[in-house]
mmCIF file with all atom_site columns, C-alpha atoms in Angstrom:
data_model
loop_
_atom_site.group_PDB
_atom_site.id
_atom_site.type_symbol
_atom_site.label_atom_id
_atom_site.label_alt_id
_atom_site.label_comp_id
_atom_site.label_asym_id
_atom_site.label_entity_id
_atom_site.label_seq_id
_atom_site.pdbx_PDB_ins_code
_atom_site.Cartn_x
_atom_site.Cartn_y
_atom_site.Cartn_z
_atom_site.occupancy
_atom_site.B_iso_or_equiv
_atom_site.pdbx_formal_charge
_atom_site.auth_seq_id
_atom_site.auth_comp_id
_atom_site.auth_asym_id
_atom_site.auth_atom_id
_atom_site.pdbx_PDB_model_num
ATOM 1   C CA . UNK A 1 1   ? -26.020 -95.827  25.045  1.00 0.00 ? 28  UNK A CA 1
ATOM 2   C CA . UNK A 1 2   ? -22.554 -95.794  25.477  1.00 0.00 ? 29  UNK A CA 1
ATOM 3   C CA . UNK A 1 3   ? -19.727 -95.377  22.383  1.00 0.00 ? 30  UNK A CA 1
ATOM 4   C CA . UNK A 1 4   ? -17.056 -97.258  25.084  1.00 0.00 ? 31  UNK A CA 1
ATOM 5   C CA . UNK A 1 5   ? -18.974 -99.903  25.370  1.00 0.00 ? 32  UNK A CA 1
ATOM 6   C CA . UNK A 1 6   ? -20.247 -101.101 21.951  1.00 0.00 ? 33  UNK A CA 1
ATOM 7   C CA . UNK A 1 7   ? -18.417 -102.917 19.228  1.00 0.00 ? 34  UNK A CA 1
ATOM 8   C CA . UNK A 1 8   ? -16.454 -104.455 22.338  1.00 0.00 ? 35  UNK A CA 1
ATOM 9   C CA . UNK A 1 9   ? -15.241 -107.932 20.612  1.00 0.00 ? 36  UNK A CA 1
ATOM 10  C CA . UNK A 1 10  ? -14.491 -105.291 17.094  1.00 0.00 ? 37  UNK A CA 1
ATOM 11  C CA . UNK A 1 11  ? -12.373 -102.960 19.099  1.00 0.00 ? 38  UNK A CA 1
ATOM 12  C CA . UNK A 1 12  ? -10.478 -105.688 20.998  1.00 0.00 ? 39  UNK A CA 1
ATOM 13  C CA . UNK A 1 13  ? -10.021 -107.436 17.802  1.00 0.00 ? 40  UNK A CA 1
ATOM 14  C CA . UNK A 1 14  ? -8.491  -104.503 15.854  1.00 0.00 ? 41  UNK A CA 1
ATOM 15  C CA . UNK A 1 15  ? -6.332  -103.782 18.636  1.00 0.00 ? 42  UNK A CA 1
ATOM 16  C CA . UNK A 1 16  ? -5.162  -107.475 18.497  1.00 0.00 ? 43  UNK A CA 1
ATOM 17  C CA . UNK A 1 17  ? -4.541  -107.205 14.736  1.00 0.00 ? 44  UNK A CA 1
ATOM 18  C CA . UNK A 1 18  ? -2.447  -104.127 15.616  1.00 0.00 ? 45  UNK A CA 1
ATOM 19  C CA . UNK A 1 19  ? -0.417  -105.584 18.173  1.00 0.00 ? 46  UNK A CA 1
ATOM 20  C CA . UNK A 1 20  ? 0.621   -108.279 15.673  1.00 0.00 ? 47  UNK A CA 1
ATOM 21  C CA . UNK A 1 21  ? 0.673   -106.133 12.309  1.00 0.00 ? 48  UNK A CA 1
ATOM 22  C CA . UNK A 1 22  ? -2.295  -108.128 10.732  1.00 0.00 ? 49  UNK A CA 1
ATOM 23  C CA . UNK A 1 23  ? -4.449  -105.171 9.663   1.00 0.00 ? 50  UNK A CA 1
ATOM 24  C CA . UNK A 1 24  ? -5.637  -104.904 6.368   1.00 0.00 ? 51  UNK A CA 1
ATOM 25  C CA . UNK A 1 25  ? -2.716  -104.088 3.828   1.00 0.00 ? 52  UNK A CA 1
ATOM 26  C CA . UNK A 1 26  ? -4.746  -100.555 2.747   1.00 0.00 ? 53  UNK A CA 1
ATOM 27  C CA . UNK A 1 27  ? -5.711  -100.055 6.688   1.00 0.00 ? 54  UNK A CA 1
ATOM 28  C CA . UNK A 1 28  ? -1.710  -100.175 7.336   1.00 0.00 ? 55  UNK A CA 1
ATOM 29  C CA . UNK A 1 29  ? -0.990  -98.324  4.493   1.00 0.00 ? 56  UNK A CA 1
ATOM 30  C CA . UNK A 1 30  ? -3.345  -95.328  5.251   1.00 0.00 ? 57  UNK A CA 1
ATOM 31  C CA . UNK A 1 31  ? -1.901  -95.096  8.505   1.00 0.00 ? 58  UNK A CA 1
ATOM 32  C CA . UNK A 1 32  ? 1.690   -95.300  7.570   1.00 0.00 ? 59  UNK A CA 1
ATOM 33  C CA . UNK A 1 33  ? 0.604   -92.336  5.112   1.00 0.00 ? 60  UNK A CA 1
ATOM 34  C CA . UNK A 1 34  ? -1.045  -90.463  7.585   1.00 0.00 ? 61  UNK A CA 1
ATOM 35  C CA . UNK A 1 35  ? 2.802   -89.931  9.265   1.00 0.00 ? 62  UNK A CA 1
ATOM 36  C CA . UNK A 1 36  ? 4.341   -89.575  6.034   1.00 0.00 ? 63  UNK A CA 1
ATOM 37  C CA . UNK A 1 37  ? 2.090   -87.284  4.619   1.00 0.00 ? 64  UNK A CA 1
ATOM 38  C CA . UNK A 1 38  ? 2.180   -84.898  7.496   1.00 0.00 ? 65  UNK A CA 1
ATOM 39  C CA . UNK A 1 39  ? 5.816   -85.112  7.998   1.00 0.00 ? 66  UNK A CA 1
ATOM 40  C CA . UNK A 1 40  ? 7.410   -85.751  5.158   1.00 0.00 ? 67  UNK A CA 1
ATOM 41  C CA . UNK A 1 41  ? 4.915   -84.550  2.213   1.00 0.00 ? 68  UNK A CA 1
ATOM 42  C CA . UNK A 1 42  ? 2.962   -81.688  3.625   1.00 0.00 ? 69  UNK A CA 1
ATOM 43  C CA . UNK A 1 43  ? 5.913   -79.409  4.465   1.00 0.00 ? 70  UNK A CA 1
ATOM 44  C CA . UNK A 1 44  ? 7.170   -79.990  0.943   1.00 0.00 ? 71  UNK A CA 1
ATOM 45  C CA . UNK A 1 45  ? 3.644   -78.860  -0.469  1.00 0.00 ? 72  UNK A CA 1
ATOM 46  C CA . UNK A 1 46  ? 3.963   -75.707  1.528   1.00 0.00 ? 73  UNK A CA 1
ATOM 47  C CA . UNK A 1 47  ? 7.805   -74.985  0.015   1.00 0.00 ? 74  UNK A CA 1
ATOM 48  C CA . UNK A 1 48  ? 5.841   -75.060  -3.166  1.00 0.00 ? 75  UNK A CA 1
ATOM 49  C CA . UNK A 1 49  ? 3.270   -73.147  -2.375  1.00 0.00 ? 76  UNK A CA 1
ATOM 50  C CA . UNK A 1 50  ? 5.645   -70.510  -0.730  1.00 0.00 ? 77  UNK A CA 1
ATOM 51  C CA . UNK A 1 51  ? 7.460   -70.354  -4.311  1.00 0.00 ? 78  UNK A CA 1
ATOM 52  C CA . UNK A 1 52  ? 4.205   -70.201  -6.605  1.00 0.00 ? 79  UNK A CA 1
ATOM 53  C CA . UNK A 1 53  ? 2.587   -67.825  -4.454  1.00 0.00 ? 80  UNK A CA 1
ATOM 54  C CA . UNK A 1 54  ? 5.625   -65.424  -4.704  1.00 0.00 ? 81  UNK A CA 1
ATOM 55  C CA . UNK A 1 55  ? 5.379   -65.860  -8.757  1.00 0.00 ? 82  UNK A CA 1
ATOM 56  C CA . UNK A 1 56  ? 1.863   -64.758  -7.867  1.00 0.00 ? 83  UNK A CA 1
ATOM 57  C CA . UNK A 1 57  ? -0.018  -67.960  -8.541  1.00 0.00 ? 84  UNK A CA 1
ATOM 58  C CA . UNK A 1 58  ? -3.346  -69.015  -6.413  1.00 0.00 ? 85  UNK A CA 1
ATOM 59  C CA . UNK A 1 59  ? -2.572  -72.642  -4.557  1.00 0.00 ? 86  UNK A CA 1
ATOM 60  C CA . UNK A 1 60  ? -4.321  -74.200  -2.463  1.00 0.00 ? 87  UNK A CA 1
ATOM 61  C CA . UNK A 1 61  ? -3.480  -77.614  0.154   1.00 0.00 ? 88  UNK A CA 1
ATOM 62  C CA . UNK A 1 62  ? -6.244  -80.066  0.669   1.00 0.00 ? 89  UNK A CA 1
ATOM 63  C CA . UNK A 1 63  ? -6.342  -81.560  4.211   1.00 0.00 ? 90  UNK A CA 1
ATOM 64  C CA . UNK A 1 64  ? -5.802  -85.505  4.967   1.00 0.00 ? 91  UNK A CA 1
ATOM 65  C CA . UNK A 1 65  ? -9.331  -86.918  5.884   1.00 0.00 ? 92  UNK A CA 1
ATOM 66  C CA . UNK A 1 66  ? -10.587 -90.206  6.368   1.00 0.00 ? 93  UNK A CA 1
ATOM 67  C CA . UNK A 1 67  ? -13.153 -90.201  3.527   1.00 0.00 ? 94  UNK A CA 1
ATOM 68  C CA . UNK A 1 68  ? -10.948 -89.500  0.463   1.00 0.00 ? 95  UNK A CA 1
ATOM 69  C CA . UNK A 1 69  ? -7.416  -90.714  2.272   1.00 0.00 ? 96  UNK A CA 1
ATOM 70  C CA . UNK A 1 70  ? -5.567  -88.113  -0.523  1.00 0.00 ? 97  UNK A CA 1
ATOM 71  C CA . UNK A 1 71  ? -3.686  -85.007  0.260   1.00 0.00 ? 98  UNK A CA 1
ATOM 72  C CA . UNK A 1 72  ? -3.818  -82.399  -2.660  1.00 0.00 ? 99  UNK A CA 1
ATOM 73  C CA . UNK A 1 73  ? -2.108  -79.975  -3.956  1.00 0.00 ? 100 UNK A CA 1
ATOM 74  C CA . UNK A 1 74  ? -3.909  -77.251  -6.683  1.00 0.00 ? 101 UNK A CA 1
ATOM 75  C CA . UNK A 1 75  ? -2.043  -74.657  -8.549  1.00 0.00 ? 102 UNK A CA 1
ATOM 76  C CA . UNK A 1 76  ? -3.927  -73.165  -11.764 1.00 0.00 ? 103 UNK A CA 1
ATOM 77  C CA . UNK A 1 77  ? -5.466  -76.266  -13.666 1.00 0.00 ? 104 UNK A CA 1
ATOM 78  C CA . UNK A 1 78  ? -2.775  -78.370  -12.190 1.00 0.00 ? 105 UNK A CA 1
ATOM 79  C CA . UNK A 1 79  ? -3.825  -80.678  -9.217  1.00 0.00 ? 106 UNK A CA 1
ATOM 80  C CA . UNK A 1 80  ? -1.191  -83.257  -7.701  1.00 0.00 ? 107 UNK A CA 1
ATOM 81  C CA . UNK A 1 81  ? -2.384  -85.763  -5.768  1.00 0.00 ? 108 UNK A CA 1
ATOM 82  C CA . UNK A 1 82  ? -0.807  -88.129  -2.838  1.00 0.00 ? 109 UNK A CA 1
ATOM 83  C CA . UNK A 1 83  ? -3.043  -90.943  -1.624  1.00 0.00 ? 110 UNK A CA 1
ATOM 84  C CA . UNK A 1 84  ? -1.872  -94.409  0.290   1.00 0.00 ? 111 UNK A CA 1
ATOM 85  C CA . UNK A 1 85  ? -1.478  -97.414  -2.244  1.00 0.00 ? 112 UNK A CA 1
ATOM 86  C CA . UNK A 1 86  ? -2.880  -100.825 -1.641  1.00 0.00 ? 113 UNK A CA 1
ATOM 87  C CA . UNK A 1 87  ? -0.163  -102.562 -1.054  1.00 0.00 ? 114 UNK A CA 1
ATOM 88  C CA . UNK A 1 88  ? 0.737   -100.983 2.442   1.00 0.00 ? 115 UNK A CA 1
ATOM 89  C CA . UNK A 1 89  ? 4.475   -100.507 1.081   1.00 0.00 ? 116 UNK A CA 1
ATOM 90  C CA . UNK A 1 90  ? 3.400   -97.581  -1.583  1.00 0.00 ? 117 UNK A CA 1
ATOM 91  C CA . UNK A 1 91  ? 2.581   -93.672  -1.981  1.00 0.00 ? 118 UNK A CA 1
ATOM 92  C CA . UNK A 1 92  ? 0.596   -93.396  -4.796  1.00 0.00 ? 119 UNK A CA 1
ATOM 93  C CA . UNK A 1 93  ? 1.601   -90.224  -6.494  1.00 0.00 ? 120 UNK A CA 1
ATOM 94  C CA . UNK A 1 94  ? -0.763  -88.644  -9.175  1.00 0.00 ? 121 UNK A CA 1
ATOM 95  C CA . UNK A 1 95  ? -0.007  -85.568  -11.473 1.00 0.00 ? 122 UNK A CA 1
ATOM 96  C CA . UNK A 1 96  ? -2.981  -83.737  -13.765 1.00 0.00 ? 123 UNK A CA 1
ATOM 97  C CA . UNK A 1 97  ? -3.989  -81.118  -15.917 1.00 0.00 ? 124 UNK A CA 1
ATOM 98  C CA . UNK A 1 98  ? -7.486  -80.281  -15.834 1.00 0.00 ? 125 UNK A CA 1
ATOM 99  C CA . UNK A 1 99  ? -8.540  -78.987  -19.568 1.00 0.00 ? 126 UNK A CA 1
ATOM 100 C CA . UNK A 1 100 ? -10.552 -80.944  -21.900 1.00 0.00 ? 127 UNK A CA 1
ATOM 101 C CA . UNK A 1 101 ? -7.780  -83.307  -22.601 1.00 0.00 ? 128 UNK A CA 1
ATOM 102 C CA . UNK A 1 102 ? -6.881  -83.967  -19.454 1.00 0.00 ? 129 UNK A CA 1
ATOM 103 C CA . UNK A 1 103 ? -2.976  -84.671  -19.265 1.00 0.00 ? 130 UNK A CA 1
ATOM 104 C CA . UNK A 1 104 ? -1.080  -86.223  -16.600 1.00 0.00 ? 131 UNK A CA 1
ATOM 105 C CA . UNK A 1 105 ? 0.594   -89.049  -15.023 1.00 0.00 ? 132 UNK A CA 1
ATOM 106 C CA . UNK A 1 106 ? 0.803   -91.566  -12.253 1.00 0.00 ? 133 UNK A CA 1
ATOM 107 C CA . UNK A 1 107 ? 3.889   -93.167  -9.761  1.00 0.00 ? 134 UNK A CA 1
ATOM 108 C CA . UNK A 1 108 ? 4.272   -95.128  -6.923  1.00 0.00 ? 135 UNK A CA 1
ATOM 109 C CA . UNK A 1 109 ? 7.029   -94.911  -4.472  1.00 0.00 ? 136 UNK A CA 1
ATOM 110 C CA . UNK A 1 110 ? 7.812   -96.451  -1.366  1.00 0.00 ? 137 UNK A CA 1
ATOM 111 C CA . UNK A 1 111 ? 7.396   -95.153  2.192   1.00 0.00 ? 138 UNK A CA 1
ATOM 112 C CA . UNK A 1 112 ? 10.877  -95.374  3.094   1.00 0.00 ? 139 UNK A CA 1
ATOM 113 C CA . UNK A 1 113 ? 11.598  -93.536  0.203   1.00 0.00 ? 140 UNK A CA 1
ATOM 114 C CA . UNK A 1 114 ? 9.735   -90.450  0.731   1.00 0.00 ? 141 UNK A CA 1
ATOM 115 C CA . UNK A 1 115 ? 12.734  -88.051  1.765   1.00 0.00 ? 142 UNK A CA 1
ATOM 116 C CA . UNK A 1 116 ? 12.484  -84.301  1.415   1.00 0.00 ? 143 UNK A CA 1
ATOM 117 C CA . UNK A 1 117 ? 15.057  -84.486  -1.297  1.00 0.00 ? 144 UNK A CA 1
ATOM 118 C CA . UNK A 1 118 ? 13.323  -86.527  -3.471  1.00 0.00 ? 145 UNK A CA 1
ATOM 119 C CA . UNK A 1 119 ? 10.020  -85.154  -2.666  1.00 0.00 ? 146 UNK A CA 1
ATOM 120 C CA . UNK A 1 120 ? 10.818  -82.071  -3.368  1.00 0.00 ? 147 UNK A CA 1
ATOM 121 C CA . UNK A 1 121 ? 12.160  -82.954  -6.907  1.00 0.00 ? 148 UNK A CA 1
ATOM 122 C CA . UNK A 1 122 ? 9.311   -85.170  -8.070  1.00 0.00 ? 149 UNK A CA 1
ATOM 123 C CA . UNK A 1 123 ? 6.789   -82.251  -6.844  1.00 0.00 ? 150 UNK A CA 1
ATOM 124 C CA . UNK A 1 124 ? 9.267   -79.544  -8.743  1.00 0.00 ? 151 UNK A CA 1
ATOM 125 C CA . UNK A 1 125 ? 9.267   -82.086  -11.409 1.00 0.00 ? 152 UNK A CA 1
ATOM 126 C CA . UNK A 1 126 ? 5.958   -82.271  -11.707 1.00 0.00 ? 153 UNK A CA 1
ATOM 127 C CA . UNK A 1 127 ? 4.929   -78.813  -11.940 1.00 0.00 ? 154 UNK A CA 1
ATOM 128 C CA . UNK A 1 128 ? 7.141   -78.181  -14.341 1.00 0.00 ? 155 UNK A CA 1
ATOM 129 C CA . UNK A 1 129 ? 5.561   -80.686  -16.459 1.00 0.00 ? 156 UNK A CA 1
ATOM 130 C CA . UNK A 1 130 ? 2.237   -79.676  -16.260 1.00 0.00 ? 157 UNK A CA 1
ATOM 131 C CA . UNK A 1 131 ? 2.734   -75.769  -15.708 1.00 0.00 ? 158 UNK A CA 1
ATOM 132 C CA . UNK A 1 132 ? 4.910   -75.334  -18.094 1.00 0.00 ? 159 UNK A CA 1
ATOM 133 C CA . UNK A 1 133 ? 4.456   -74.609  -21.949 1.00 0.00 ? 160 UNK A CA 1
ATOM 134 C CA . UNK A 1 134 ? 2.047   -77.650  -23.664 1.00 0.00 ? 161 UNK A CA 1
ATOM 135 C CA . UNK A 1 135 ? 4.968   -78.483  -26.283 1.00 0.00 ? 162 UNK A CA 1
ATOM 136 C CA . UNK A 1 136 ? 8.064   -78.951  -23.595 1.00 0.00 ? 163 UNK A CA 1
ATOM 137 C CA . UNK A 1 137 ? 7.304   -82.003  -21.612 1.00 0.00 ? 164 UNK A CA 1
ATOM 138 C CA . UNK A 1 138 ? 10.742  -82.999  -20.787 1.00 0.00 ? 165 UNK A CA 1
ATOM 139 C CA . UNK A 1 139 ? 13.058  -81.789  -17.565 1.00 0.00 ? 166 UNK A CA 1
ATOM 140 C CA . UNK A 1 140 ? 16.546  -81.587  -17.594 1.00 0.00 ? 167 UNK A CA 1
ATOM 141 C CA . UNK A 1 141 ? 17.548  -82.127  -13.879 1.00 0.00 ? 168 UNK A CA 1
#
């Protein structure tokens, strides 16, 4: 059987829907982060990564994939975490500690927000949080 020719009416139909913007808000949304993500995000991840590894720190970059739509960034028992939001106008930005009172937060911005500039701040930001000594939470930028 044939892939091109099955799910004929489903494929013309999503191709409609993207001709006239009327996907699902999360279907838009993951493929609005897809771009961002990979051109705006990633390269900030690896400026991070370049600077922890030289402290000699072991990070690590998760890859975008369709099953868990996230791109992830480990350092230690830090993880921070970019995934599309629901809305289809949102990054949903995630920030954790892994112990046994797991710490952490959680932000949204919006797509036409995600600049290097400020990326690179909230992902400095963040790792100072959560790398940083338990008892200073607080950044002074």
């Amino acid at each position: 059987m044939e892939s091109t020719t099955t799910f004929n009416y489903l494929r013309s139909k999503i191709s409609e829907w993207k001709a006239n913007d009327l996907l699902v808000p999360s279907e838009v949304s993951w493929a609005r982060f897809q771009e961002v993500a990979t051109n705006d995000i990633l390269p900030v991840l690896c400026e991070a990564q370049d600077a922890l590894e030289a402290a000699g720190l072991e990070v690590s970059i998760t890859t975008l994939d369709e099953e868990t739509r996230c791109l992830g960034f480990y350092v230690n028992d830090v993880g921070l975490f970019f995934a599309p939001g629901e809305d289809a106008l949102t990054v949903h930005f995630m920030a954790r500690r892994f112990t046994a009172k797991e710490q952490g937060y959680e932000s949204r911005f919006l797509y036409k927000r995600a600049k290097p500039e400020s990326l690179r701040r909230l992902v400095e930001e963040a790792l100072l949080r959560l790398l940083g000594p338990r008892r200073t939470n607080a950044v002074n930028l």
